[in-house]
mmCIF file with all atom_site columns, C-alpha atoms in Angstrom:
data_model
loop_
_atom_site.group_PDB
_atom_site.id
_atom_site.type_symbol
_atom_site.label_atom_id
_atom_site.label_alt_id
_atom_site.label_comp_id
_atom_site.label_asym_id
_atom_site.label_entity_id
_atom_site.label_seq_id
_atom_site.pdbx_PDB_ins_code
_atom_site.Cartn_x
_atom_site.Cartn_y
_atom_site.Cartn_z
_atom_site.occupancy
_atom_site.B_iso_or_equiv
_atom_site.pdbx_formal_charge
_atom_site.auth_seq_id
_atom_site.auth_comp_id
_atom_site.auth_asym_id
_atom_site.auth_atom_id
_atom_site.pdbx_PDB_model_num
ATOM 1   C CA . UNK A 1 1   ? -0.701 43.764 -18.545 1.00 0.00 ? 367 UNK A CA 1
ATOM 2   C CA . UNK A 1 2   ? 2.706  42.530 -17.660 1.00 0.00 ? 368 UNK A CA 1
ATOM 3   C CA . UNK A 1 3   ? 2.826  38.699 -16.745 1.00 0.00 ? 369 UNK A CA 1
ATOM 4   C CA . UNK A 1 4   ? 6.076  36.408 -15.953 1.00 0.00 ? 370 UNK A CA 1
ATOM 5   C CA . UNK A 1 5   ? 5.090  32.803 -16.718 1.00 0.00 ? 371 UNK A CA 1
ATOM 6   C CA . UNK A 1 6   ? 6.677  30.662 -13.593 1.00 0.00 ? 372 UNK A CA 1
ATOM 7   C CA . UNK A 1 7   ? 8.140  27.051 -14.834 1.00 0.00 ? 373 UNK A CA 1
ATOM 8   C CA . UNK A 1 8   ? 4.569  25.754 -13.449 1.00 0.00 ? 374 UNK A CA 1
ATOM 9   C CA . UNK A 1 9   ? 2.636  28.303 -15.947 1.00 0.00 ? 375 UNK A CA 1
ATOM 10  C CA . UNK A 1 10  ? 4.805  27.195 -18.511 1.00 0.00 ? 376 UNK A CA 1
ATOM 11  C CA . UNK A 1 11  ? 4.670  23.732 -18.441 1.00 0.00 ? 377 UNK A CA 1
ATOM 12  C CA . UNK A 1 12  ? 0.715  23.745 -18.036 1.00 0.00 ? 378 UNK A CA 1
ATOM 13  C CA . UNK A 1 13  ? 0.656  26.038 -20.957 1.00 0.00 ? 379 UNK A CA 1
ATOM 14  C CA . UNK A 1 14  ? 2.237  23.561 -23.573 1.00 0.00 ? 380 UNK A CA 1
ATOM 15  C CA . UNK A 1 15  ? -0.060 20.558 -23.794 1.00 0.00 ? 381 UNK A CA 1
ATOM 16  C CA . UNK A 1 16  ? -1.158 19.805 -20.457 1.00 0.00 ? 382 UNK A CA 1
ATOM 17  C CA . UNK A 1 17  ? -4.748 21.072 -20.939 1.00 0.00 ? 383 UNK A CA 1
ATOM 18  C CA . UNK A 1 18  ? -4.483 24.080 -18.583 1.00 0.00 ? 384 UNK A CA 1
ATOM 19  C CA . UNK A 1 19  ? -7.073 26.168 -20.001 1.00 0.00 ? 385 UNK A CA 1
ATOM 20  C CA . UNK A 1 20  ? -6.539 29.180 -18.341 1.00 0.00 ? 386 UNK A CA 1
ATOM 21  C CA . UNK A 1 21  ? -2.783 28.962 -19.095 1.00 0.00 ? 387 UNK A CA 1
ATOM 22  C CA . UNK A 1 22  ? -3.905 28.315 -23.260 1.00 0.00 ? 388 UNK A CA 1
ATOM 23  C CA . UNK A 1 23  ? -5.818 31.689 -22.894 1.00 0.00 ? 389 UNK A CA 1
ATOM 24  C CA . UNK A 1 24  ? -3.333 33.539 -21.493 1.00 0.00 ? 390 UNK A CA 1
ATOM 25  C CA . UNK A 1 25  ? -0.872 32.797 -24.066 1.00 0.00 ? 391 UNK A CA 1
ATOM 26  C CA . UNK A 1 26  ? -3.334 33.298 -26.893 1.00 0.00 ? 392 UNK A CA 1
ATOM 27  C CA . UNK A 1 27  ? -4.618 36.778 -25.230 1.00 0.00 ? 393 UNK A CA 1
ATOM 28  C CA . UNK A 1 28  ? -1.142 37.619 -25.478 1.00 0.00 ? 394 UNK A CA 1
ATOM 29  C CA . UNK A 1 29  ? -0.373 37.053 -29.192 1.00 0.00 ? 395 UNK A CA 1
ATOM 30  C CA . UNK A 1 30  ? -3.768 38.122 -29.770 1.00 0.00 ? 396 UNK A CA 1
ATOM 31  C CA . UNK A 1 31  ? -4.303 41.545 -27.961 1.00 0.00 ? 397 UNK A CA 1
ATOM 32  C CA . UNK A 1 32  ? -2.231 44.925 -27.916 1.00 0.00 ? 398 UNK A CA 1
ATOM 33  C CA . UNK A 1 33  ? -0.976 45.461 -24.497 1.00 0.00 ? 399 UNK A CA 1
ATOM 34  C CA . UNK A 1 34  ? -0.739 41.709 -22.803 1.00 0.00 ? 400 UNK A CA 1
ATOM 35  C CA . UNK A 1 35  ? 2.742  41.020 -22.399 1.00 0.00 ? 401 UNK A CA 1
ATOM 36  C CA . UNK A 1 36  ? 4.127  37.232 -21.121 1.00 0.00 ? 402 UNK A CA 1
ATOM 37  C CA . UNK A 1 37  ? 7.707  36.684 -20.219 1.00 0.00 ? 403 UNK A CA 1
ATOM 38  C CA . UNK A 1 38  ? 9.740  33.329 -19.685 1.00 0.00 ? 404 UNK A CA 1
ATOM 39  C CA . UNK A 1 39  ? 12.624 33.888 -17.512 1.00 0.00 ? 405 UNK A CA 1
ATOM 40  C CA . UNK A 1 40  ? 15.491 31.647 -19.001 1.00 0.00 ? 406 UNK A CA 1
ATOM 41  C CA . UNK A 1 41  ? 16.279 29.827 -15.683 1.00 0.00 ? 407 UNK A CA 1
ATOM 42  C CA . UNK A 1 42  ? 12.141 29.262 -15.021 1.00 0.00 ? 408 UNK A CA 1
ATOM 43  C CA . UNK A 1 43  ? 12.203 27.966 -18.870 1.00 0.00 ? 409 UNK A CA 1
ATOM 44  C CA . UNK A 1 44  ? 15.080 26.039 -18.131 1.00 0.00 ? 410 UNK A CA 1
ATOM 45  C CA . UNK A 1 45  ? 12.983 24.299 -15.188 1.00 0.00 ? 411 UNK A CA 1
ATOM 46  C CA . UNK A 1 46  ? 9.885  23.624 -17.039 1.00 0.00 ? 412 UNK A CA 1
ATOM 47  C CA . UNK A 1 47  ? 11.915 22.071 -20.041 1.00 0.00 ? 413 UNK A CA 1
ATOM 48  C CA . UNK A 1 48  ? 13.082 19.500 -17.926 1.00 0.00 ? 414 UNK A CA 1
ATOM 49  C CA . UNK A 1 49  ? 9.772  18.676 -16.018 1.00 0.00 ? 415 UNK A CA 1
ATOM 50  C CA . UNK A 1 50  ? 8.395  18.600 -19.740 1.00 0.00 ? 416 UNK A CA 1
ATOM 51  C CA . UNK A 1 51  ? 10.628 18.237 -22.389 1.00 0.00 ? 417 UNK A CA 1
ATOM 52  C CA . UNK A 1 52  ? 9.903  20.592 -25.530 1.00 0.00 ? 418 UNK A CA 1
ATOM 53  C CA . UNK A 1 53  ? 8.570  23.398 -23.374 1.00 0.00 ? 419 UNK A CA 1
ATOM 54  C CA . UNK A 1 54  ? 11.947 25.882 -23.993 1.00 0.00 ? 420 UNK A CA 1
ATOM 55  C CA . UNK A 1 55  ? 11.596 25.429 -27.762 1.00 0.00 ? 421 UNK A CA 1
ATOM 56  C CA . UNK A 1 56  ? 7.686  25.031 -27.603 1.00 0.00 ? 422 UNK A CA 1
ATOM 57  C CA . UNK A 1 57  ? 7.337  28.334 -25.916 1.00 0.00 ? 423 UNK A CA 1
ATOM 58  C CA . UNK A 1 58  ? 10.383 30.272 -27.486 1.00 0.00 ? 424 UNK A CA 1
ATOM 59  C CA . UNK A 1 59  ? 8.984  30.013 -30.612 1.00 0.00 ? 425 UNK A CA 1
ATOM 60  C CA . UNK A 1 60  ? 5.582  31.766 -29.851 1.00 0.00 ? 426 UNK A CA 1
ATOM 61  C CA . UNK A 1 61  ? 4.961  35.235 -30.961 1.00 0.00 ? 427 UNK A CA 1
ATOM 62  C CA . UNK A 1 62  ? 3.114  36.520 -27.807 1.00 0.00 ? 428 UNK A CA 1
ATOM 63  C CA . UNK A 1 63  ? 6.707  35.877 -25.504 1.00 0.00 ? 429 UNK A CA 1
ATOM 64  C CA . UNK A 1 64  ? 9.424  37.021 -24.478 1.00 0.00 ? 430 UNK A CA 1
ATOM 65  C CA . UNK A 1 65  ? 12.261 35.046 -23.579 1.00 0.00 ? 431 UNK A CA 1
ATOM 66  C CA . UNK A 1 66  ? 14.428 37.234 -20.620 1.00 0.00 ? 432 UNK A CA 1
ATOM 67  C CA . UNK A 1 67  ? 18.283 36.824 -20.711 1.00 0.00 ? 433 UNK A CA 1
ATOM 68  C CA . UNK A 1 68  ? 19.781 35.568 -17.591 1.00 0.00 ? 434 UNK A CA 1
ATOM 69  C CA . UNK A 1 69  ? 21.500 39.286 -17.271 1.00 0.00 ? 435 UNK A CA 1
ATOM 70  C CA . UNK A 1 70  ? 24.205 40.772 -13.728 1.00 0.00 ? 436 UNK A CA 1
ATOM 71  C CA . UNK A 1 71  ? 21.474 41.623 -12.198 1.00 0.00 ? 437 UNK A CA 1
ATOM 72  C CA . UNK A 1 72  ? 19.321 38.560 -12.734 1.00 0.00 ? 438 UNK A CA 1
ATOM 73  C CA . UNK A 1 73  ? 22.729 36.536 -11.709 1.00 0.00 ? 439 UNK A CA 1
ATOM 74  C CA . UNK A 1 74  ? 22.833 38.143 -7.992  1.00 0.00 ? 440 UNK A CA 1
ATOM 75  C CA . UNK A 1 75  ? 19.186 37.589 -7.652  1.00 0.00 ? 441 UNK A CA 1
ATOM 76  C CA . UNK A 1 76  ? 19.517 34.044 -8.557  1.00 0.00 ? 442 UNK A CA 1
ATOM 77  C CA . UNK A 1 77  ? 22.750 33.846 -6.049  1.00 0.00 ? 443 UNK A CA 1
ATOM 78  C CA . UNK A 1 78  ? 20.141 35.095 -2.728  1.00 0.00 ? 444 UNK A CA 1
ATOM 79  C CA . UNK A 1 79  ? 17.694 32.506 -3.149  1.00 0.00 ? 445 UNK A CA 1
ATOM 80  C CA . UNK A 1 80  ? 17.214 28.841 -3.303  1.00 0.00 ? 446 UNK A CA 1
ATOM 81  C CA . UNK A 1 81  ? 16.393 27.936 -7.064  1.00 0.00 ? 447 UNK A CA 1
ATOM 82  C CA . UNK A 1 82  ? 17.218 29.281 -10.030 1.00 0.00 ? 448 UNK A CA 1
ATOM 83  C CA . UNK A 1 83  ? 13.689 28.871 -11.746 1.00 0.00 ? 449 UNK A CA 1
ATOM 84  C CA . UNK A 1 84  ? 12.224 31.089 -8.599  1.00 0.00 ? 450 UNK A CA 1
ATOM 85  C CA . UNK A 1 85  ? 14.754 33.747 -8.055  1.00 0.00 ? 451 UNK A CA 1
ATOM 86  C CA . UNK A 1 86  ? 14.710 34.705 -12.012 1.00 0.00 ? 452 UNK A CA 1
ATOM 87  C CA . UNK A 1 87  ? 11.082 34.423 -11.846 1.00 0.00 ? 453 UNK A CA 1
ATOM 88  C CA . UNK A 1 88  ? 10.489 36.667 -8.806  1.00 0.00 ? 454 UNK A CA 1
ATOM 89  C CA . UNK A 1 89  ? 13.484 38.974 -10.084 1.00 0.00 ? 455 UNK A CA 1
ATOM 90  C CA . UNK A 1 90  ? 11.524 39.913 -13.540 1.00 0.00 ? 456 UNK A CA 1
ATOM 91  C CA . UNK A 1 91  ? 8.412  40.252 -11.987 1.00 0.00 ? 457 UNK A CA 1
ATOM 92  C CA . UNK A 1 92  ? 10.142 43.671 -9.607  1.00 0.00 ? 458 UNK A CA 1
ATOM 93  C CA . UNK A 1 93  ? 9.683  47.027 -11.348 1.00 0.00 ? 459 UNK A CA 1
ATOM 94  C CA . UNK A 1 94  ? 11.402 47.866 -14.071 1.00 0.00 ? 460 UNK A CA 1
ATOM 95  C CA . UNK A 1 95  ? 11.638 51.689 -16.160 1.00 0.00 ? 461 UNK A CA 1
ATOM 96  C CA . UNK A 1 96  ? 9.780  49.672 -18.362 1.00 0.00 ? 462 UNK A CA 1
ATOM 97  C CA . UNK A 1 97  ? 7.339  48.546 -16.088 1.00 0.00 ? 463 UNK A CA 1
ATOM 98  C CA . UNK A 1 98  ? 6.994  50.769 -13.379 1.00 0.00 ? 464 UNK A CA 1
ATOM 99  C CA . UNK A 1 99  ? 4.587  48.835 -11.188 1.00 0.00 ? 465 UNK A CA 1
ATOM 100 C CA . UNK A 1 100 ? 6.574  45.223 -11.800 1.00 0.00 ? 466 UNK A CA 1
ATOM 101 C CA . UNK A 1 101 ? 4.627  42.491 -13.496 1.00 0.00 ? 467 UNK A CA 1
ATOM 102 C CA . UNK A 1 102 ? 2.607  39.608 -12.422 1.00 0.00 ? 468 UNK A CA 1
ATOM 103 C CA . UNK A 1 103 ? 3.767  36.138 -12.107 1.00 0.00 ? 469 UNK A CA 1
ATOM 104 C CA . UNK A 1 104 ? 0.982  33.318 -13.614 1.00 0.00 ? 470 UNK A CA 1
ATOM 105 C CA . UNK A 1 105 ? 1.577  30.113 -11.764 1.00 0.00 ? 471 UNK A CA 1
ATOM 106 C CA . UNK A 1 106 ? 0.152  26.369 -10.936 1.00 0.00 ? 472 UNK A CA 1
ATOM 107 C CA . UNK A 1 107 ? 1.482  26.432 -7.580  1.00 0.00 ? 473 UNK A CA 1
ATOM 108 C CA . UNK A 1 108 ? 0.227  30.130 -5.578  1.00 0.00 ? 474 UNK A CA 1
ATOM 109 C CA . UNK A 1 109 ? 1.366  28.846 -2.724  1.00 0.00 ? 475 UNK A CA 1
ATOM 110 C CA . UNK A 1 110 ? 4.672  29.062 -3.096  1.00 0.00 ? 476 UNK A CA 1
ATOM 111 C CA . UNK A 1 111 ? 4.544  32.471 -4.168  1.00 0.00 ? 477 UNK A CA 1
ATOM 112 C CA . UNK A 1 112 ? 2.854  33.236 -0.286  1.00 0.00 ? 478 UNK A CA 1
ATOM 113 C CA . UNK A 1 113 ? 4.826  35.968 1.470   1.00 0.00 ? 479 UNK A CA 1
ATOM 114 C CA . UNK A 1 114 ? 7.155  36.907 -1.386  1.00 0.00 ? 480 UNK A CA 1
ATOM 115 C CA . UNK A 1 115 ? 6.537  40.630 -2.427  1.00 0.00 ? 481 UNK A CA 1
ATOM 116 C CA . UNK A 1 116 ? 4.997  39.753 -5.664  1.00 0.00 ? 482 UNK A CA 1
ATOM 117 C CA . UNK A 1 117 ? 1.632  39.808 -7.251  1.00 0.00 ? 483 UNK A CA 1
ATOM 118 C CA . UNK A 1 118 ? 0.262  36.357 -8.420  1.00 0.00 ? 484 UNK A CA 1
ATOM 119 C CA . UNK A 1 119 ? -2.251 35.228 -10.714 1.00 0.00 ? 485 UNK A CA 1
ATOM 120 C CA . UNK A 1 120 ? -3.755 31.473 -9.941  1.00 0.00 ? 486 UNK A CA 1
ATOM 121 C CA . UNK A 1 121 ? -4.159 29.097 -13.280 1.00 0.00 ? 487 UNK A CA 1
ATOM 122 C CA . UNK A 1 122 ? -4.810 26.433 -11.151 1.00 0.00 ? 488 UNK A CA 1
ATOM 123 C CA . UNK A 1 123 ? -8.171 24.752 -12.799 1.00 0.00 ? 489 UNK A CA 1
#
């Protein structure tokens, strides 16, 4: 399972008492096959909503932090925010991920109409 952590997933993940969030990042330092990702520009986002989150979350085992890489760059130039456009761009399909990952999130609604697959951690 391939999951990109939006900057709402990843501020409810460090210390706000999201539960579902806490389990996700435990499942994936804890079980073969659960991948998270933090897209630098999302991490970027939730650092400054809560301060400690980048270093918090970079220094976990169970994710990755991706690079802000050309073709993340004109991704992030078509759309609005930074946080959403790097988020949405590491979710598409990769070689390595042929059917694109999932993108855990407080806030599902702004994911609505976006060609992306969503997972709620809203409590």
């Amino acid at each position: 399972m391939h999951i990109v952590l939006d900057e709402t997933a990843m501020a409810a993940g460090t210390g706000t008492g999201n539960v579902l969030a806490s389990r996700l990042i435990h499942r994936a330092h804890a079980q073969a096959g659960w991948y998270l990702y933090a897209p630098a520009c999302a991490l970027v986002e939730a650092d400054r909503t809560r301060p400690g989150t980048a270093e918090h979350l970079a220094a976990l085992p169970g994710i990755t932090v991706l690079d802000l890489d050309l073709p993340a760059v004109l991704a992030v130039a078509q759309q609005a925010t930074w946080a959403q456009a790097h988020t949405q761009h590491a979710a598409q399909p990769t070689p390595d991920r042929p059917d694109g990952a999932v993108i855990a999130t407080t806030t599902p609604e702004r994911w609505k109409g976006e060609p992306v697959r969503v997972l709620d951690l809203t409590p």
